[in-house]
């Protein structure tokens, strides 16, 4: 049975500047089903981060349509956008972006605090996630006391704590060695399988994109290819 369409993108463009306009995205159309595990690849400057930021509601398109579960997001207020980001989306970046003065547990709980969902039950969920990702004995450590790979794991837990429908990862393994990258990939894959979370992973690393179910290749702001992999 086909999964429902989570995200429907039609002729989405993002233009920077008006004197000499740069099309970071040029009429991109794509649908993403719930539960997909896909990567977005392409050379530097091809529009990968712009694409992720626009579909992650961190940036607004210049034109085109972006629908979540058949609802057009173009006219959503900033409040609605940020609420949706907090409740339905998770973000993982190349730099873990953890807050240095907070512990691993406090960092993981941050989206709960922002979404006003922090209670005993959700705190237990945050703790459970840290145990699940192998950091049960590090929950009171701060980012400065953890390795790069451990911090990226904390960032993954933070992205998942509100039980999002979709997780966006922009070069999640870009700052990690190959062995640690593999462990981070395996963790994302495991979560995808267990919780049916949709993953959109931006990467220029073939070792990572080669393991995803679908690869969308961007070039100069357009889709050059879009293929399923076995
Ligand atoms: P990628 O993530 O694939 O490296 P980006 O999405 O960051 O690519 O950038 C796509 C294009 O848009 C590039 O040509 C880049 O220079 C341009 N661009 C990105 N952000 C801005 C900005 N804030 N202002 C102007 N141009 C930008
Ligand atoms: Mg980028």
mmCIF file of C-alpha atoms and ligand atoms in Angstrom, residues 14 16-17 22-25 42-51 53 170-171 202 218 221, ligand 1:
data_model
loop_
_atom_site.group_PDB
_atom_site.id
_atom_site.type_symbol
_atom_site.label_atom_id
_atom_site.label_comp_id
_atom_site.label_asym_id
_atom_site.label_seq_id
_atom_site.Cartn_x
_atom_site.Cartn_y
_atom_site.Cartn_z
ATOM 1 C CA UNK A 14 14.268 30.673 -4.428
ATOM 2 C CA UNK A 16 18.553 35.840 -4.221
ATOM 3 C CA UNK A 17 19.029 39.494 -5.186
ATOM 4 C CA UNK A 22 20.743 34.113 -8.500
ATOM 5 C CA UNK A 23 18.371 31.163 -8.773
ATOM 6 C CA UNK A 24 19.408 28.975 -5.852
ATOM 7 C CA UNK A 25 16.339 26.838 -6.696
ATOM 8 C CA UNK A 42 24.977 17.714 -5.721
ATOM 9 C CA UNK A 43 28.119 19.830 -5.903
ATOM 10 C CA UNK A 44 28.752 22.781 -3.643
ATOM 11 C CA UNK A 45 26.470 25.683 -4.600
ATOM 12 C CA UNK A 46 23.887 23.459 -6.321
ATOM 13 C CA UNK A 47 21.126 24.537 -3.914
ATOM 14 C CA UNK A 48 21.055 21.691 -1.386
ATOM 15 C CA UNK A 49 20.995 23.834 1.747
ATOM 16 C CA UNK A 50 18.551 26.296 0.181
ATOM 17 C CA UNK A 51 16.286 23.371 -0.679
ATOM 18 C CA UNK A 53 15.876 25.389 4.430
ATOM 19 C CA UNK A 170 22.227 18.944 6.295
ATOM 20 C CA UNK A 171 25.640 17.268 5.940
ATOM 21 C CA UNK A 202 21.669 16.473 2.388
ATOM 22 C CA UNK A 218 20.572 18.819 -7.678
ATOM 23 C CA UNK A 221 19.124 24.721 -8.536
HETATM 24 P P1 LIG B 1 24.758 24.006 -1.433
HETATM 25 O O1 LIG B 1 24.165 23.755 -0.090
HETATM 26 O O2 LIG B 1 24.402 22.947 -2.439
HETATM 27 O O3 LIG B 1 26.238 24.196 -1.368
HETATM 28 P P2 LIG B 1 23.369 26.557 -1.329
HETATM 29 O O4 LIG B 1 21.934 26.218 -1.224
HETATM 30 O O5 LIG B 1 24.059 26.964 -0.094
HETATM 31 O O6 LIG B 1 24.138 25.362 -2.030
HETATM 32 O O7 LIG B 1 23.530 27.714 -2.403
HETATM 33 C C1 LIG B 1 22.934 27.679 -3.687
HETATM 34 C C2 LIG B 1 23.236 28.973 -4.461
HETATM 35 O O8 LIG B 1 22.588 30.070 -3.842
HETATM 36 C C3 LIG B 1 24.726 29.316 -4.525
HETATM 37 O O9 LIG B 1 24.989 29.880 -5.767
HETATM 38 C C4 LIG B 1 24.858 30.339 -3.421
HETATM 39 O O10 LIG B 1 25.941 31.206 -3.700
HETATM 40 C C5 LIG B 1 23.531 31.053 -3.448
HETATM 41 N N1 LIG B 1 23.156 31.574 -2.129
HETATM 42 C C6 LIG B 1 22.899 30.825 -1.028
HETATM 43 N N2 LIG B 1 22.572 31.596 0.012
HETATM 44 C C7 LIG B 1 22.603 32.882 -0.441
HETATM 45 C C8 LIG B 1 22.352 34.177 0.142
HETATM 46 N N3 LIG B 1 21.972 34.289 1.422
HETATM 47 N N4 LIG B 1 22.495 35.256 -0.644
HETATM 48 C C9 LIG B 1 22.848 35.144 -1.936
HETATM 49 N N5 LIG B 1 23.099 33.982 -2.555
HETATM 50 C C10 LIG B 1 22.977 32.863 -1.821
#
